[in-house]
Each structure stands twice: as C-alpha cells, then as structure tokens.
Coordinates of C-alpha atoms in Angstrom, one line a residue:
X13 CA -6.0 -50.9 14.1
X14 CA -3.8 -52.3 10.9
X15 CA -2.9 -55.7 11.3
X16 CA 0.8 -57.2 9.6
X17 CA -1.1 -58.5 6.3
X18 CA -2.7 -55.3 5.3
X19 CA -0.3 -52.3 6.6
X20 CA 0.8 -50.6 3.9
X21 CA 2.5 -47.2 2.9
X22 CA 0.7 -44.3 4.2
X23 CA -1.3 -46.2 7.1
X24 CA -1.5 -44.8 10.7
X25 CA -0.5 -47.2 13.8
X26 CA -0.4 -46.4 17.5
X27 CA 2.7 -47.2 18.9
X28 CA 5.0 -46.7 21.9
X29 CA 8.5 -46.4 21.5
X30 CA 10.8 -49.2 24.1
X31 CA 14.1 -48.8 22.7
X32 CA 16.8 -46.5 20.4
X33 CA 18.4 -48.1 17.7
X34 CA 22.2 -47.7 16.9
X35 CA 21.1 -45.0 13.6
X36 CA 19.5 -42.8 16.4
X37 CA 15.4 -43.7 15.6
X38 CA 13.3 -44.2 18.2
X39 CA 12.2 -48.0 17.8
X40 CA 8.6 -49.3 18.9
X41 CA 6.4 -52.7 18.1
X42 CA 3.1 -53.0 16.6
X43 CA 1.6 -56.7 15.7
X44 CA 4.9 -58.3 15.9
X45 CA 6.6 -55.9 13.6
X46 CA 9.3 -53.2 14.4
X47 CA 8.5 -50.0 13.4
X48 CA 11.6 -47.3 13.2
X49 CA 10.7 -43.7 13.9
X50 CA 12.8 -40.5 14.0
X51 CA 13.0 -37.7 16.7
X52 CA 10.8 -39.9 19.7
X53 CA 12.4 -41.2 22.5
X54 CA 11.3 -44.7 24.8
X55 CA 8.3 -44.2 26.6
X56 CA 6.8 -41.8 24.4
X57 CA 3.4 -42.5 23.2
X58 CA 2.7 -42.0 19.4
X59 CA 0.3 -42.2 16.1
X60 CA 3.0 -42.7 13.6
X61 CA 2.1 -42.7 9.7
X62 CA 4.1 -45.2 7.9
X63 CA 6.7 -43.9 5.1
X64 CA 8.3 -47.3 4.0
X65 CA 6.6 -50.9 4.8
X66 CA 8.9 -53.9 4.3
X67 CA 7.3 -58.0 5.6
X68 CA 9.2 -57.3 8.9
X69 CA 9.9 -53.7 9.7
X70 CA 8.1 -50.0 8.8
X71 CA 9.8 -46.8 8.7
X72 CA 7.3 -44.0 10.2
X73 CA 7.3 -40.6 10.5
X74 CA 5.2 -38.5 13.9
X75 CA 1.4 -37.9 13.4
X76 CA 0.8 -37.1 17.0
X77 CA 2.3 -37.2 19.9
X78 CA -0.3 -38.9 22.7
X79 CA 2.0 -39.1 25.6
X80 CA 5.9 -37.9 25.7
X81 CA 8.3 -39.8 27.5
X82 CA 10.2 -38.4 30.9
X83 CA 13.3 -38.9 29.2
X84 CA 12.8 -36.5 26.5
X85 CA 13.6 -32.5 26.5
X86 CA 13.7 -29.6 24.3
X87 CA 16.4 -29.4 21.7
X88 CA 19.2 -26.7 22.5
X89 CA 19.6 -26.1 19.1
X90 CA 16.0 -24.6 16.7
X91 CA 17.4 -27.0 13.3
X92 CA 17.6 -30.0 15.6
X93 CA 14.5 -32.2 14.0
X94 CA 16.2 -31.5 10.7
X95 CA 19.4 -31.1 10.7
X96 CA 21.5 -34.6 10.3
X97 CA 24.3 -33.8 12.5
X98 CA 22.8 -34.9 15.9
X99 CA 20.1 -37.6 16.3
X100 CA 19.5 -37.5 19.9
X101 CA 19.5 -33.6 21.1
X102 CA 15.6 -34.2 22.5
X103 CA 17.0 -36.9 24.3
X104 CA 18.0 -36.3 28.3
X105 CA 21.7 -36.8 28.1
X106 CA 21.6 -39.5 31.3
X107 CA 19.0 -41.5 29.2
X108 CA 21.9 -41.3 25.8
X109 CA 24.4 -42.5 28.1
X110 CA 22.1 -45.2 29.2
X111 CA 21.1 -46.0 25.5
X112 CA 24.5 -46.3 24.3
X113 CA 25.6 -48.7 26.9
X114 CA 22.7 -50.9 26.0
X115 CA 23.7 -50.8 22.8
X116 CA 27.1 -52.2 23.2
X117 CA 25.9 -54.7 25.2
X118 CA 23.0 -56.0 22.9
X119 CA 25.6 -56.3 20.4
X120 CA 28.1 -58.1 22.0
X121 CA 25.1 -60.5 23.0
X122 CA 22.9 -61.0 19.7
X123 CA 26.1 -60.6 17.6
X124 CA 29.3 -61.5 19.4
X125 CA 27.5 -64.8 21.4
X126 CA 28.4 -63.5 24.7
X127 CA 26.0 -64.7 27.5
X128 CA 27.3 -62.3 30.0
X129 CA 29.6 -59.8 28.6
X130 CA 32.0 -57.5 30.8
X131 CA 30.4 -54.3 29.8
X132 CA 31.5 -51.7 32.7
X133 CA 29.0 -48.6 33.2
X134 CA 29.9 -46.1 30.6
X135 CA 31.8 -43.2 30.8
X136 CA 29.8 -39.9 29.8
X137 CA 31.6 -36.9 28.2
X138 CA 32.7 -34.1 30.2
X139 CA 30.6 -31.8 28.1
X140 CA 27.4 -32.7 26.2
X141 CA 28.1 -29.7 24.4
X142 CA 30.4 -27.6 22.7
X143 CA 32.9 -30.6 22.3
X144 CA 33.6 -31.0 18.7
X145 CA 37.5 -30.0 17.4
X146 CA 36.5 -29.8 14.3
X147 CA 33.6 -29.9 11.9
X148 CA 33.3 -29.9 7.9
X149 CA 30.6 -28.1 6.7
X150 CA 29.0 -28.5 2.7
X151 CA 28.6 -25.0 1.3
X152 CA 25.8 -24.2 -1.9
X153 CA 24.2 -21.2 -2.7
X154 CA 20.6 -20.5 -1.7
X155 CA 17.3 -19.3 -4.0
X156 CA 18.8 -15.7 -3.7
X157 CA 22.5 -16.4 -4.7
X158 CA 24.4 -16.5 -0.7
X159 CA 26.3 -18.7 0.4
X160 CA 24.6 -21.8 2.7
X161 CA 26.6 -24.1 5.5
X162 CA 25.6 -26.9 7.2
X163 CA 24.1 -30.4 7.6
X164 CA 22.3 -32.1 5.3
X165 CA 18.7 -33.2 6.3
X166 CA 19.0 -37.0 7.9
X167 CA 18.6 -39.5 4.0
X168 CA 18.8 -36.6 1.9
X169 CA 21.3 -34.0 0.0
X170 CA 19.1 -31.6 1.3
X171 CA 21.4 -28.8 3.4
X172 CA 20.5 -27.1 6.5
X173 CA 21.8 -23.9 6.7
X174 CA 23.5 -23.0 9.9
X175 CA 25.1 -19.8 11.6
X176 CA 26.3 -22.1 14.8
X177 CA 26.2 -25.1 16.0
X178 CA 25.8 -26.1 19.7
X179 CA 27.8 -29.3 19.6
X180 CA 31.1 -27.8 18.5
X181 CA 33.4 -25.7 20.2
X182 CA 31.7 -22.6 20.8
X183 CA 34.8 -20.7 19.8
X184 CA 33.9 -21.6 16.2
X185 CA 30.9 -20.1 15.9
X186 CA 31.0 -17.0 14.9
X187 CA 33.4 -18.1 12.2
X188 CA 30.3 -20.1 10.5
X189 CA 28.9 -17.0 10.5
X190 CA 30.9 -14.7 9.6
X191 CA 33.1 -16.7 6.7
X192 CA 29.9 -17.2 5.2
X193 CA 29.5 -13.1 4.5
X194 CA 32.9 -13.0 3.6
X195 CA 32.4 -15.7 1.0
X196 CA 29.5 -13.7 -0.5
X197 CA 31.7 -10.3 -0.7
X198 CA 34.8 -12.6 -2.8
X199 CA 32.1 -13.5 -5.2
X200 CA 33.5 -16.9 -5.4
X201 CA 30.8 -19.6 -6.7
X202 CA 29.5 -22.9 -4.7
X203 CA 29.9 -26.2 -6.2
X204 CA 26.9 -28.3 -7.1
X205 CA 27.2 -31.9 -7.3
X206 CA 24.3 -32.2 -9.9
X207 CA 26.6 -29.9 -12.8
X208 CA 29.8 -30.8 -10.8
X209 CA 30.4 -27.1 -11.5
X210 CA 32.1 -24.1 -9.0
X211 CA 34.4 -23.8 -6.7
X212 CA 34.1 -23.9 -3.1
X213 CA 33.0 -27.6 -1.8
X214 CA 33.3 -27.3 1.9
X215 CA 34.3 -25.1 4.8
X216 CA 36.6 -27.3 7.7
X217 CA 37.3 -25.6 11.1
X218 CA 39.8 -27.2 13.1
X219 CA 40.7 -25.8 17.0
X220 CA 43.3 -27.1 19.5
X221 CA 40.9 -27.0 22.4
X222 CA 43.5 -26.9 24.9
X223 CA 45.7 -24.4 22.8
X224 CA 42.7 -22.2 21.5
X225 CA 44.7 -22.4 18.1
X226 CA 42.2 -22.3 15.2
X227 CA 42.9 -23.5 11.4
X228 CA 40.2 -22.6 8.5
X229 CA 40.4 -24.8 5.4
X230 CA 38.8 -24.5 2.6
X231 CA 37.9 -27.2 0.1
X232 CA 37.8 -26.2 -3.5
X233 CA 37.9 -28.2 -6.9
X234 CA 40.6 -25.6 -8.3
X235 CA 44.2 -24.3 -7.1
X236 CA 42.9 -20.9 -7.4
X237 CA 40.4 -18.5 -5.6
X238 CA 40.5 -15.1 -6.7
X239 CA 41.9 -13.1 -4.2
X240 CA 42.8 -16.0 -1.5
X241 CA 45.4 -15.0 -0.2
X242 CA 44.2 -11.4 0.6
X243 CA 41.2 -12.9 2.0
X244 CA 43.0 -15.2 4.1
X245 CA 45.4 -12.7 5.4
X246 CA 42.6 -10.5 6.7
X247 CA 41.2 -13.5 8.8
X248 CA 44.1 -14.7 10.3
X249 CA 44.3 -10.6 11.2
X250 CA 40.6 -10.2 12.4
X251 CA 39.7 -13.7 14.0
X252 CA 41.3 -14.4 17.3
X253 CA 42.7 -17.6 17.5
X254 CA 42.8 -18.0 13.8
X255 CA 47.0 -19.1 13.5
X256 CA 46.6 -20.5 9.7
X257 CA 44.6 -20.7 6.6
X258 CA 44.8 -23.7 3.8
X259 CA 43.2 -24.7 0.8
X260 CA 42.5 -28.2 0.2
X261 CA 42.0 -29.3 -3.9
X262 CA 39.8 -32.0 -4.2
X263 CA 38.1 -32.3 -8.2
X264 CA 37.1 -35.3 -8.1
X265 CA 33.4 -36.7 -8.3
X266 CA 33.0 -38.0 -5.0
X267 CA 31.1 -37.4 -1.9
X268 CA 34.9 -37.6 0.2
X269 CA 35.4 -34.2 2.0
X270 CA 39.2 -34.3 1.1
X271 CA 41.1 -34.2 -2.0
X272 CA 45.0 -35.2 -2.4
X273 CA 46.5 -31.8 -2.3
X274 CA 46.7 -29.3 0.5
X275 CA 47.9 -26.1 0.1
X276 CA 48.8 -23.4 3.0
X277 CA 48.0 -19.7 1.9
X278 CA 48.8 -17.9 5.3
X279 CA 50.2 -18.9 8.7
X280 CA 50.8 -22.5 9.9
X281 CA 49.3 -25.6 8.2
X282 CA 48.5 -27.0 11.4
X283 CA 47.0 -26.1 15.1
X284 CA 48.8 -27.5 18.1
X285 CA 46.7 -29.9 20.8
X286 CA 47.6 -30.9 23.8
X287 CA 46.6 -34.3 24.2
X288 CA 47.9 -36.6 27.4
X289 CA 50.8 -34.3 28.8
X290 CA 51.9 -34.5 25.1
X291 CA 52.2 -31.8 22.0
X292 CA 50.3 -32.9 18.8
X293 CA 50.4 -30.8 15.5
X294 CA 46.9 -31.5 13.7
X295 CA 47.0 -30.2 10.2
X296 CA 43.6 -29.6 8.1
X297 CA 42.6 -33.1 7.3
X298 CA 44.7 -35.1 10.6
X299 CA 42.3 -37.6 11.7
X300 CA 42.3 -37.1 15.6
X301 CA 39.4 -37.9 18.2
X302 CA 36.8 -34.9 17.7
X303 CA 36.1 -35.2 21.5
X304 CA 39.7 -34.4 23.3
X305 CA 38.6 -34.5 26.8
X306 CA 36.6 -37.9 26.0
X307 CA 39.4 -39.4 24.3
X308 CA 41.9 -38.7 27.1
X309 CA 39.5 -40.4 29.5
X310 CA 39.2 -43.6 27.4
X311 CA 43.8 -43.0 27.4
X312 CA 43.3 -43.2 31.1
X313 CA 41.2 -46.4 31.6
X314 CA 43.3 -48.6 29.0
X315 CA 46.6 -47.8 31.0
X316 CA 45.0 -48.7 34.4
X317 CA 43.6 -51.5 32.9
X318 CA 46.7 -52.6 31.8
X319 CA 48.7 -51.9 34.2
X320 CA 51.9 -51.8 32.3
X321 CA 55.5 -52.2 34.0
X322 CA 57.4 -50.7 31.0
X323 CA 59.2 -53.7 30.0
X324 CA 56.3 -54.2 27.0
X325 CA 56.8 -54.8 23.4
X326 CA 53.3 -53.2 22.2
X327 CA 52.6 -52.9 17.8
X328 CA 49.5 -50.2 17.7
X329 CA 47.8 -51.1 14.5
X330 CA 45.6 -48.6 12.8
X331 CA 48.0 -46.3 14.6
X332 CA 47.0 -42.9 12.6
X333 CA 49.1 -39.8 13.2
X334 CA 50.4 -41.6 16.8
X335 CA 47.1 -40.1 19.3
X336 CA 47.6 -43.8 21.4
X337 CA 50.8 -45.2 20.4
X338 CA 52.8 -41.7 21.5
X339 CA 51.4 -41.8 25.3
X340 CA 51.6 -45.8 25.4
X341 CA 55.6 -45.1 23.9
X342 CA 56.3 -43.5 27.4
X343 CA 54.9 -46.1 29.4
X344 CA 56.3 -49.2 27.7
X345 CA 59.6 -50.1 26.3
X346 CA 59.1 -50.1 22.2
X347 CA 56.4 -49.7 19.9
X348 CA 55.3 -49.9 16.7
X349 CA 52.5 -48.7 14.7
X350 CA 51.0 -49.4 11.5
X351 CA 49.4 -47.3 9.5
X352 CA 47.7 -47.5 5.8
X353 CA 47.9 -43.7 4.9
X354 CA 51.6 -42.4 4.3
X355 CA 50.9 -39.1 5.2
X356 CA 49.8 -39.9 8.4
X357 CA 52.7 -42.2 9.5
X358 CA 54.6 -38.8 8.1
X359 CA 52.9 -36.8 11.1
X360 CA 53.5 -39.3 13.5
X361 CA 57.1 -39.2 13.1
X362 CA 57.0 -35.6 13.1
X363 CA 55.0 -35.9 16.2
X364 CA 57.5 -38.3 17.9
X365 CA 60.1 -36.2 17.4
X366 CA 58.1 -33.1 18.4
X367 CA 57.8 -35.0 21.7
X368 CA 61.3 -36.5 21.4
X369 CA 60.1 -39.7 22.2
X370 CA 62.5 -42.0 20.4
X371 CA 61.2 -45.7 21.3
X372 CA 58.7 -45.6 18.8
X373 CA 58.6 -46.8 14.9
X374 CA 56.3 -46.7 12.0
X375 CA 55.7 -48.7 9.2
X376 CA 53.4 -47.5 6.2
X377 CA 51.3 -50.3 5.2
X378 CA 47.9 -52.9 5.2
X379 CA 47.7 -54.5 8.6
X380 CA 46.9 -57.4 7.0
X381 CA 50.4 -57.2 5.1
X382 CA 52.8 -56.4 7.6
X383 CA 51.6 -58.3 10.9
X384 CA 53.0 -61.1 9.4
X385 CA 56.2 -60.2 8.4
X386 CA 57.1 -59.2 11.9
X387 CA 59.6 -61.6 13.5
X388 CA 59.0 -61.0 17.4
X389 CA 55.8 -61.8 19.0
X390 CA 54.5 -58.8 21.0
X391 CA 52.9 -58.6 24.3
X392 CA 50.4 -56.3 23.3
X393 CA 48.6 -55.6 19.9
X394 CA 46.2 -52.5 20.2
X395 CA 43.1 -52.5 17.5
X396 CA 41.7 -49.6 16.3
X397 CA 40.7 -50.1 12.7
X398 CA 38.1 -48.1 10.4
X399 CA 34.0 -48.8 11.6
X400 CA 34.6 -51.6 9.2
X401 CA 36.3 -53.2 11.9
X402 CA 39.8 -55.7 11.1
X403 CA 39.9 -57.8 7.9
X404 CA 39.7 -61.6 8.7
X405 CA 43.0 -61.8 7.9
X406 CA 44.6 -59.4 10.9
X407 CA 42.2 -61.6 13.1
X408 CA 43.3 -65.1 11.6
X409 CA 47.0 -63.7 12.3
X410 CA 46.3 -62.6 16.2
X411 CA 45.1 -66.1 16.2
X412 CA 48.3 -67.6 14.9
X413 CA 50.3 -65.2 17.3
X414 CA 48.6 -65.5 20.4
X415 CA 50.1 -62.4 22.0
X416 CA 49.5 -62.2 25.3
X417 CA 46.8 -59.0 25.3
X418 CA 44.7 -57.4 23.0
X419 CA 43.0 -54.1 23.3
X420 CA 40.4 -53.1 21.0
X421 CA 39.2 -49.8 19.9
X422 CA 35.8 -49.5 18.4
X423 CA 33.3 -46.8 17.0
X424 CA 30.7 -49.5 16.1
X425 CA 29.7 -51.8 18.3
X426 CA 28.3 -54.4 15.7
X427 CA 31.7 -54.5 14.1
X428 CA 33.3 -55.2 17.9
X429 CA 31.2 -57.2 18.3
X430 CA 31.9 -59.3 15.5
X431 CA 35.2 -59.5 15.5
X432 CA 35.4 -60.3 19.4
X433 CA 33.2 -63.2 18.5
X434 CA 36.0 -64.5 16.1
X435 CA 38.7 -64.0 18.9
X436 CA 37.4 -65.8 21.3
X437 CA 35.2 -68.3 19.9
X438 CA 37.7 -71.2 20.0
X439 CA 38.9 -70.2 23.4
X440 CA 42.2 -68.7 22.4
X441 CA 41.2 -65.1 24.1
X442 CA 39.0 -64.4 27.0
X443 CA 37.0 -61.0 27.4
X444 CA 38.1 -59.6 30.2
X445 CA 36.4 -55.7 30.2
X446 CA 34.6 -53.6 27.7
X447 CA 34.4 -49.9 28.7
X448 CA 32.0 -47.4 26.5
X449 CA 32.8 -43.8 26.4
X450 CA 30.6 -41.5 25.2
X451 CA 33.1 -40.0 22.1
X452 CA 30.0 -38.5 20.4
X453 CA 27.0 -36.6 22.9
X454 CA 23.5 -35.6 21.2
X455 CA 24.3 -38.4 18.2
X456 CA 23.5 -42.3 18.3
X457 CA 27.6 -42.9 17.9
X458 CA 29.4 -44.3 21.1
X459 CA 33.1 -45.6 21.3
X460 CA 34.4 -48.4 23.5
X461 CA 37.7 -49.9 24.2
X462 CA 37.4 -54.0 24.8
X463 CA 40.2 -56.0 26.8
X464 CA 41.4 -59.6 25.8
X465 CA 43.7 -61.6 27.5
X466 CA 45.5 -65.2 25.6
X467 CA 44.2 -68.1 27.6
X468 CA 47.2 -70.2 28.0

C-alpha cells in the first residue's frame, strides 16, 4: 500500500468511499488524505488509480470495483458515466436526498459556526425524473459532418451526443431528436469555439409543464439562417405543443449561452406556466426554477413558516421576473423587488399585470445600491441572490436595518452558509429553520430556504 510521502500520479490505493462531496464525487480516505473519485457511491469498495496528487487530496479514477455499496443502482440513462449533466444517476434517489441534507448541514457547521443548526428533513422532488422545463444543449458537428447535442463530458469541452435525456420533461425528447435531422437537411453549419467560426451555437427547449406549451430557441452568432423562417413554420406545424420559435444572437467569444438580442421568427416569444394559482409568461432566456413542482413546494413551506397576516411590508431582492414576489404580493400588503437585469423587471411588470396584481413595484438596480436608498424599514427582506451569494455590502445594510425577518434562498450551501454566519454572528439575527428541497434530482445541486428572525 502507498503511504502520503510517496503517492504520486498514476499509483493504485484501496479505498472505500464514506461520503459525497457537494461537485457530486464520491469521497473516500487513505493515510490521512482525501481522495475524490467520480461515479462511486458511500460504501462502495474500490482500487482507485490516482489522476492528480496534491500534499492533501488525490483525484482518482475506478480500477476495480471490490465491493458496491447498497445504495447504488444502475443508471436510467446509457451516457450516464459520461455525460456531465447528472452526477448522481447510480445513486438510489433516498440516499441523494440523504446526501444533500448532509451537505447543507456540514456547511452550516464547518463554515457558518453553527453548533446545532435547524436543518428540517429535506423535501425530495416529486419526480426524480423527467422534471427539467428547460434545457440548453451545445450543438457541433461530428467526424462525418451531422449535427451533435448534448452535455459535455464532466472537466472537458468534450460533447456527448444525446437523442433524449431522462431528466427533462419527457415531452422534449423527441424534439432533440428530431431538430437534430432537420438541422442536417437546412445545411446550416455548427460553431466551433476553437475557429469561433459557424452558425448555430446551441439548441434551448423551454415547456410550460403545467400548460404543455413548448418554445424552441435557437442560438446563433448571426441574424440570419437560411431559410428560418420556413423551417420554423413547419415545426410549430408538425410538433405538438410547439406554440413559438426564436432566434437568439449571441457573437460574442464567450462560453454564456445567451446573447443580447432575441428575435421571434414564428408564434409567441414565450410559453405560459402556471406557477402558484398564478399565470407566468416565460420567454426563451426567463430565468425561472427548472423544477416547477419542487419550486412550488419550497412557495408552500416559506408562507407557512411565515405565517403572514397581510399587513407586511416585504422588498424581494434578487426578485428576477417576479416567480416569489407575485404569490407573496397576494398574501401581504406591498412589495417590492429588486432586480439587476432590466429586462427581467420588464417581465415582471408584464407578469403583474398579467395577474392584475397591483400591490407590487420594481426597481432595476444592484441590491447593494438601492437597499439603502429606501426610506421605510420593511418587515420582511427575502434573499435570493446568484450561487455567489449577497455582496457584504446588502449584508452590512440588513445589519444596519434590522428588519424584523429574513428569508434566504440558496442554491449553494457554502455560500448560505457563509453569509448566515455574517448575520448572526453578533447576535443581531437568530436561525430559526433551514429547509432543503431537492430543486435538482440525479445532480450533486440542492436548494434550501433559511429563516431569520431580529433578536430584539
């Protein structure tokens, strides 16, 4: 057996794996030094060869499997081992659940400082498949000249090539499929990244799960496909479901799905959700939660945790295109959200009015600029910034403010975690709850909603 002074690139250790980290690798210990390895699961039994040595962690890769774990179980989808879009498909979906909650909690302990913290049993998503509203897929051409969609390959640019995909809405599938054929018949080239040459960047499916409403988009580094609109017309004629089609210009040198400009060749630039008794209208690039039913749950527990009597004064920071602050609008009596992207606050108000909800305003701005411009003090301030989590200076401002409750919306729990430590390290706030919700099934991502209440 290698010992810690002489491992080295290339060496093979016997491990077994006790633990999943928060990037989805199975996480094991030999001679006092952690050793990350993909695709295992706890309790499996393993001769790993080691891929990248550092003084106090290795990075290994399966030799041989000695003895699997219960928890484990054969991937529903063939691509699973490669393809980066899930990290946890061989994992039982009661042992993910389990996983994630210990996550959140090891993070609110070994980063936020909390001894005990409130961490409530998580809440698992109604499907472990098929949930996704909408994926973006790369496109390339393959060796023989056809078009290729898909994921790439977990630390590469490599793409896997898909014709479904068992986490999204099964009603997209044959789309992947067949759009791929249809790009191959238009003759319309792929970009490459490498020549930053071509056309066609990515394909984006959006559905309104509870509407069935489907929106193709496709991402292109010119105004102009030949023969677009002809194309276009034919699938919103052959695809059921299929209510619009857009193209979405994006030139630039970047690895950002989504350029400035979005353009609507046939139909409706959006697809309509239903999302907490209300209507939303979810154009191409909207950001909205990719799990609807999930989302709605995590909607249900913050406003019976709350408990609100509708006299509230509530500012939703991070407020998007209005998914929270619309439902909290009917419950409370004025909000405001904030919002950096002007084009979102756009669909909010559109959304508001859709809904004629009319106790609502938006401002277009940093948080960090506009919270303290505000004259009133609010009773409630909901959080739910970018995995980045808030800028010291939103937190320095609740601080000053001291409204009465804070709710916090997260997608990373180190990031929570952090910034809960900064809100109540001096006492000012007290954790009262933190509730995980499995947003994200088959993937190392969980989300979580943490309650705060002012101490005085």
């Amino acid at each position: 057996m290698k010992t810690e002074s002489n491992w080295k690139q290339g060496d093979v250790v016997e491990i077994e794996i006790a633990s999943l980290s928060d990037t989805g690798d199975g996480v094991g210990r030999v001679d006092n030094r952690v050793v990350f390895v993909p695709n295992t699961v706890p309790g499996d039994r393993l001769r790993v060869r080691l891929l990248y040595v550092k003084p106090q962690f290795a990075k290994g890769a399966i030799e041989e499997l000695l003895k699997p774990s219960p928890h484990g179980i054969r991937p529903a989808c063939i691509v699973a081992d490669k393809c980066g879009g899930c990290q946890w498909q061989h994992v039982r979906y009661d042992y993910q659940q389990q996983a994630k909650q210990t996550l959140v909690t090891e993070a609110l302990t070994r980063i936020g400082k909390f001894a005990d913290p409130p961490v409530s049993a998580i809440i698992g998503s109604p499907q472990s498949f098929g949930y996704r509203n909408k994926v973006s897929y790369p496109l390339e051409l393959s060796d023989i000249g056809i078009f290729k969609a898909g994921y790439y390959q977990k630390g590469t640019h490599k793409l896997i090539n898909l014709n479904q995909c068992p986490v999204q809405d099964e009603r997209l599938n044959p789309l992947l499929a067949h759009l791929k054929e249809e790009f191959d018949l238009a003759e319309w080239s792929a970009y490459d990244e490498q020549t930053h040459k071509g056309l066609l960047r990515h394909l984006c499916l959006r559905i309104g799960q509870r509407t069935g409403e489907i929106l193709i988009t496709l991402v292109a580094t010119k105004r102009r496909l030949p023969s677009l609109a002809t194309h276009s017309q034919n699938w919103l004629n052959q695809y059921p479901g299929v209510v619009g089609v857009c193209l979405n210009v994006n030139p630039d040198k970047t690895n950002r799905i989504f350029g400035k400009q979005t353009l609507s060749i046939v139909g409706k630039p959006y697809v309509r959700e239903q999302f907490a008794g209300l209507t939303f209208h979810l154009g191409a690039d909207t950001f909205f939660q990719v799990n609807t039913e999930a989302a709605e749950m995590l909607l249900e527990v913050m406003m019976e945790h709350l408990d609100l009597q509708g006299t509230e004064r509530v500012i939703d920071a991070y407020c998007g295109m209005g998914t929270l602050t619309l439902p909290l609008a009917r419950q409370v009596q004025q909000v405001m959200g904030i919002e950096v992207q002007a084009e979102a606050i756009k669909q909010a108000r559109e959304n508001a009015q859709l809904n004629d909800i009319e106790n609502v305003t938006f401002q277009v701005g940093k948080v960090e600029d506009i919270l303290p411009q505000l004259d009133d003090k609010p009773d409630i301030v909901l959080l739910d910034p970018p995995r980045q989590g808030c800028k010291p200076e939103v937190l320095q401002e609740l601080l000053k403010r001291r409204p009465n409750r804070l709710v916090y919306v997260s997608c990373k729990p180190a990031t929570l975690a952090r910034d809960l430590q900064i809100l109540c390290e001096d006492g000012t706030y007290r954790l009262t709850r933190v509730q995980p919700v499995d947003f994200f099934p088959q993937t190392a991502h969980v989300e979580a909603v943490a309650f705060l209440i002012n101490n005085e």
